[in-house]
Amino acid sequence: NFTKSDYNGDNQVWNAAQGNDNAMYFANNKYFLRYNGVKWEKYTLPNKTIIRSIFIDGDKIYSGSYKEFGYWKRLQGKMVYFSLSKGKNIFYGSSDNEEIWKIFKLNGKIYFQTFNEIFVHDDSNTIKLKFPSQVSYCYVVDGQIYVATVKDGVYLMNNNTFTKKENWQALEENVIHNMQKNKGKMYFFTKNNGVFIENNNALSAWNHPLNEILKREVLVTSTFIDENNVAIGTGLQGIYILNLSTGSYININRKNALKNNSILSIAVDNEKDLWLGLDNGI
């Protein structure tokens, strides 16, 4: 466990990722952290706002914050920030109160997502698109962008248009905290209603005893470690690591290992270690 006194930073860790340099990077409230296994480095944005998201692309580490997004590069042994939004006048009107909660890449473009809009950036310009309704997150699966709304189900984003997935009605009124494909099946991890699986275009609740437990414990984040193992982070009871082949699982929480039971983010490094960003610590 790393406490905030270890890395000399803040409580919540909203996002974690491993860079091409093998160092781990963390979005830690107002700090951007780098850890190389020995030494912690701590940086802040020029406007000192909370960093909600990071995304690795080559030697650039993109980050998203309140009315601000850009990237970090390592120059002469230090991380240096370059803003992509400053001076562009793109946060105005309804986007005046917006934070960038997710960053992803598709077909050479970088996407910066808030809960209401998405900014699409390529080398020459940045355009802003408004979502059909408030969203939790966007997910890229099989080269397509799925937009998970909070109330109206899931939309497919194609160029600048949004088309509703009509056969996924079971996901309406659900906050989706992950959407991933594994062994040909699509898995939907919802905040309060457990996990759904799509098989042959039909959605059904995941048939596993853990699903009922997850409904009570607020599912915050998840990721497939490999095709047989999935890690599910909760808000109330730490992390569950489940073997899909055998159906067996373990629960790691404050009673047996963690300093904190609320898992905000999960990263899998190159050696298949799990890094957990907690509500307080790493």
Coordinates of C-alpha atoms in Angstrom, one line a residue:
N1 CA 0.0 0.0 0.0
F2 CA 1.1 3.5 -0.8
T3 CA -0.4 6.2 1.4
K4 CA -0.6 9.9 0.5
S5 CA 2.4 10.5 2.8
D6 CA 4.4 8.0 0.6
Y7 CA 3.7 9.9 -2.6
N8 CA 3.3 13.2 -0.9
G9 CA 0.0 13.9 -2.7
D10 CA -3.7 13.8 -2.2
N11 CA -6.4 11.2 -1.4
Q12 CA -8.4 10.1 -4.4
V13 CA -6.7 8.4 -7.3
W14 CA -9.1 8.7 -10.3
N15 CA -7.0 7.0 -13.0
A16 CA -3.9 4.9 -13.4
A17 CA -1.9 3.8 -16.4
Q18 CA 1.5 2.4 -17.3
G19 CA 3.7 4.5 -19.7
N20 CA 5.8 3.2 -22.5
D21 CA 8.8 3.9 -20.2
N22 CA 7.3 1.3 -17.8
A23 CA 6.7 4.0 -15.1
M24 CA 3.2 4.2 -13.6
Y25 CA 1.2 7.4 -13.9
F26 CA -1.7 8.5 -11.7
A27 CA -4.4 11.1 -11.7
N28 CA -4.4 12.0 -8.0
N29 CA -6.9 14.9 -7.4
K30 CA -4.8 18.0 -8.1
Y31 CA -1.6 16.1 -8.7
F32 CA -0.2 14.2 -11.7
L33 CA 2.0 11.4 -10.2
R34 CA 4.8 9.4 -11.7
Y35 CA 6.3 6.3 -10.0
N36 CA 9.2 4.4 -11.5
G37 CA 9.3 1.7 -8.8
V38 CA 11.7 3.7 -6.6
K39 CA 10.9 7.3 -6.8
W40 CA 7.7 9.3 -6.7
E41 CA 7.4 12.5 -8.8
K42 CA 4.5 15.0 -8.3
Y43 CA 3.3 17.7 -10.8
T44 CA 0.4 20.1 -10.9
L45 CA -1.5 21.7 -13.8
P46 CA -0.9 25.4 -14.4
N47 CA -4.5 26.1 -13.2
K48 CA -4.2 23.6 -10.2
T49 CA -7.5 21.8 -11.1
I50 CA -8.4 18.2 -10.3
I51 CA -7.1 15.7 -12.8
R52 CA -9.8 13.1 -13.6
S53 CA -8.3 11.1 -16.4
I54 CA -5.1 10.1 -18.1
F55 CA -4.4 8.2 -21.3
I56 CA -1.1 6.9 -22.7
D57 CA -0.2 7.4 -26.3
G58 CA 3.4 6.8 -27.3
D59 CA 5.6 9.3 -25.4
K60 CA 2.6 11.5 -24.6
I61 CA 0.5 11.1 -21.5
Y62 CA -2.8 12.9 -22.0
S63 CA -4.7 14.3 -19.0
G64 CA -8.2 15.7 -18.5
S65 CA -9.3 18.2 -15.9
Y66 CA -11.8 20.9 -15.2
K67 CA -12.2 22.9 -18.4
E68 CA -8.7 21.8 -19.5
F69 CA -7.1 19.0 -21.4
G70 CA -3.6 18.4 -22.9
Y71 CA -0.6 16.1 -22.6
W72 CA 2.6 15.6 -20.6
K73 CA 6.0 14.8 -22.1
R74 CA 9.2 13.8 -20.4
L75 CA 11.8 16.4 -21.1
Q76 CA 15.2 16.5 -19.4
G77 CA 14.1 14.2 -16.6
K78 CA 10.9 16.1 -15.8
M79 CA 7.2 15.9 -16.9
V80 CA 6.2 19.0 -18.9
Y81 CA 2.6 19.9 -19.7
F82 CA 1.3 21.2 -23.0
S83 CA -2.3 22.4 -23.1
L84 CA -4.6 21.5 -26.1
S85 CA -7.6 23.5 -24.9
K86 CA -6.1 26.8 -23.6
G87 CA -7.1 29.8 -25.7
K88 CA -9.4 27.8 -27.9
N89 CA -12.7 29.1 -26.3
I90 CA -14.3 25.6 -26.4
F91 CA -15.6 25.6 -22.8
Y92 CA -18.6 27.9 -23.0
G93 CA -22.3 27.8 -22.7
S94 CA -23.5 24.5 -21.3
S95 CA -19.9 23.2 -21.1
D96 CA -18.9 25.9 -18.6
N97 CA -19.0 23.4 -15.8
E98 CA -17.3 20.5 -17.4
E99 CA -14.6 18.0 -16.4
I100 CA -12.8 15.6 -18.7
W101 CA -13.6 12.1 -17.2
K102 CA -12.3 9.9 -20.0
I103 CA -9.7 10.0 -22.8
F104 CA -9.4 7.5 -25.6
K105 CA -8.0 7.2 -29.1
L106 CA -9.5 5.8 -32.3
N107 CA -8.4 6.1 -35.9
G108 CA -5.7 8.7 -35.1
K109 CA -8.0 11.0 -33.2
I110 CA -7.9 11.6 -29.5
Y111 CA -11.3 11.9 -27.7
F112 CA -11.8 13.9 -24.5
Q113 CA -15.1 13.1 -22.8
T114 CA -17.2 15.0 -20.2
F115 CA -20.6 13.8 -19.0
N116 CA -22.3 16.0 -21.5
E117 CA -20.0 16.5 -24.4
I118 CA -17.0 15.1 -26.3
F119 CA -14.1 16.9 -27.8
V120 CA -12.5 15.3 -30.8
H121 CA -8.9 16.3 -31.4
D122 CA -6.7 15.7 -34.4
D123 CA -3.5 17.4 -35.3
S124 CA -5.2 20.4 -36.9
N125 CA -8.2 21.1 -34.9
T126 CA -10.7 20.3 -32.1
I127 CA -14.4 19.9 -32.5
K128 CA -17.1 19.7 -29.8
L129 CA -20.1 17.4 -30.0
K130 CA -23.0 17.3 -27.5
F131 CA -24.3 13.9 -26.4
P132 CA -28.0 13.0 -26.8
S133 CA -28.3 13.0 -23.0
Q134 CA -26.0 12.8 -20.0
V135 CA -23.5 10.0 -20.1
S136 CA -21.4 8.0 -17.8
Y137 CA -18.6 7.0 -20.1
C138 CA -17.7 6.1 -23.7
Y139 CA -16.2 2.7 -24.6
V140 CA -14.3 1.6 -27.7
V141 CA -15.2 -2.0 -28.6
D142 CA -14.2 -3.6 -32.0
G143 CA -13.3 -0.2 -33.4
Q144 CA -16.7 1.4 -32.5
I145 CA -17.5 4.0 -29.9
Y146 CA -20.4 3.2 -27.6
V147 CA -21.8 6.0 -25.6
A148 CA -23.4 4.8 -22.3
T149 CA -26.0 7.3 -21.2
V150 CA -27.3 7.5 -17.7
K151 CA -31.0 7.1 -18.5
D152 CA -31.5 6.4 -22.2
G153 CA -29.4 3.3 -22.8
V154 CA -26.5 3.0 -25.2
Y155 CA -25.8 4.9 -28.4
L156 CA -23.3 4.2 -31.2
M157 CA -21.2 7.2 -32.2
N158 CA -20.4 7.3 -35.8
N159 CA -18.6 10.4 -37.0
N160 CA -20.8 13.2 -35.6
T161 CA -24.0 11.2 -35.2
F162 CA -25.4 9.1 -32.4
T163 CA -27.6 6.1 -33.1
K164 CA -29.4 4.3 -30.3
K165 CA -28.9 0.5 -29.7
E166 CA -32.6 -0.4 -29.6
N167 CA -32.0 -4.0 -28.6
W168 CA -30.2 -3.0 -25.4
Q169 CA -33.2 -1.7 -23.6
A170 CA -32.3 -3.5 -20.4
L171 CA -29.5 -1.0 -19.9
E172 CA -31.8 2.0 -19.8
E173 CA -31.8 3.8 -16.4
N174 CA -28.4 2.2 -15.7
V175 CA -25.1 3.9 -15.0
I176 CA -22.5 1.7 -16.9
H177 CA -19.0 1.7 -15.4
N178 CA -17.4 -0.6 -18.0
M179 CA -18.2 -2.3 -21.3
Q180 CA -15.8 -4.9 -22.6
K181 CA -15.8 -7.8 -24.9
N182 CA -14.3 -11.2 -23.8
K183 CA -14.4 -14.4 -25.7
G184 CA -16.9 -13.0 -28.2
K185 CA -19.4 -11.9 -25.6
M186 CA -20.0 -8.3 -24.6
Y187 CA -20.0 -7.6 -20.8
F188 CA -21.8 -4.6 -19.3
F189 CA -20.8 -3.6 -15.7
T190 CA -23.4 -1.4 -14.1
K191 CA -23.2 0.7 -11.0
N192 CA -26.2 -0.7 -9.1
N193 CA -27.6 -3.6 -11.1
G194 CA -24.7 -5.9 -11.5
V195 CA -23.4 -7.3 -14.7
F196 CA -25.2 -8.0 -18.0
I197 CA -23.9 -10.2 -20.9
E198 CA -24.9 -10.0 -24.5
N199 CA -25.1 -13.3 -26.4
N200 CA -26.5 -13.6 -29.9
N201 CA -27.9 -10.0 -29.7
A202 CA -29.9 -10.8 -26.5
L203 CA -29.0 -9.2 -23.1
S204 CA -29.3 -11.2 -19.9
A205 CA -28.2 -10.8 -16.3
W206 CA -24.9 -12.5 -15.6
N207 CA -25.6 -15.9 -14.0
H208 CA -23.2 -15.9 -11.2
P209 CA -23.7 -15.7 -7.4
L210 CA -21.3 -12.7 -7.3
N211 CA -23.8 -10.7 -9.4
E212 CA -26.2 -10.3 -6.4
I213 CA -23.3 -9.2 -4.1
L214 CA -22.2 -6.6 -6.6
K215 CA -25.7 -5.0 -6.7
R216 CA -25.3 -4.2 -3.0
E217 CA -21.7 -3.0 -3.1
V218 CA -21.7 -0.3 -5.9
L219 CA -19.6 -1.4 -8.9
V220 CA -17.2 1.5 -9.7
T221 CA -14.7 0.0 -12.1
S222 CA -13.6 -3.3 -13.7
T223 CA -11.2 -4.8 -16.2
F224 CA -10.4 -8.1 -17.8
I225 CA -6.9 -9.1 -16.6
D226 CA -6.9 -11.8 -19.3
E227 CA -9.6 -13.8 -21.0
N228 CA -10.1 -16.0 -17.9
N229 CA -9.8 -13.4 -15.1
V230 CA -11.7 -10.3 -14.4
A231 CA -11.2 -7.7 -11.7
I232 CA -14.2 -5.8 -10.3
G233 CA -13.7 -2.8 -8.1
T234 CA -16.5 -1.7 -5.7
G235 CA -17.3 1.4 -3.7
L236 CA -18.0 -0.4 -0.5
Q237 CA -16.1 -3.7 -0.3
G238 CA -12.8 -3.5 -2.1
I239 CA -12.0 -5.6 -5.2
Y240 CA -13.2 -9.0 -6.5
I241 CA -11.0 -11.1 -8.7
L242 CA -12.9 -13.8 -10.5
N243 CA -11.8 -16.7 -12.5
L244 CA -14.4 -17.1 -15.3
S245 CA -13.3 -20.7 -16.1
T246 CA -13.9 -22.1 -12.6
G247 CA -16.4 -19.4 -11.3
S248 CA -14.3 -19.0 -8.1
Y249 CA -13.4 -15.6 -6.8
I250 CA -11.5 -13.8 -4.0
N251 CA -12.4 -10.5 -2.3
I252 CA -9.5 -8.2 -1.3
N253 CA -10.6 -5.5 1.1
R254 CA -9.7 -3.6 4.3
K255 CA -9.9 -6.7 6.4
N256 CA -7.2 -8.6 4.5
A257 CA -5.0 -6.2 2.6
L258 CA -6.2 -2.8 1.5
K259 CA -6.1 0.5 3.4
N260 CA -9.4 1.5 1.9
N261 CA -12.5 -0.2 0.6
S262 CA -13.4 2.1 -2.3
I263 CA -11.7 1.3 -5.6
L264 CA -11.8 4.2 -8.0
S265 CA -9.5 2.9 -10.8
I266 CA -7.7 -0.3 -11.9
A267 CA -4.6 -0.6 -14.1
V268 CA -3.0 -3.8 -15.3
D269 CA 0.8 -3.4 -15.9
N270 CA 3.0 -5.3 -18.3
E271 CA 3.7 -8.0 -15.7
K272 CA 0.0 -8.5 -15.0
D273 CA 0.1 -6.7 -11.7
L274 CA -3.0 -4.9 -10.6
W275 CA -2.7 -1.3 -9.5
L276 CA -5.6 0.0 -7.6
G277 CA -6.4 3.7 -7.3
L278 CA -8.3 4.1 -4.1
D279 CA -10.5 6.7 -2.5
N280 CA -7.5 7.2 -0.3
G281 CA -4.1 5.9 -1.6
I282 CA -2.8 3.4 -4.1

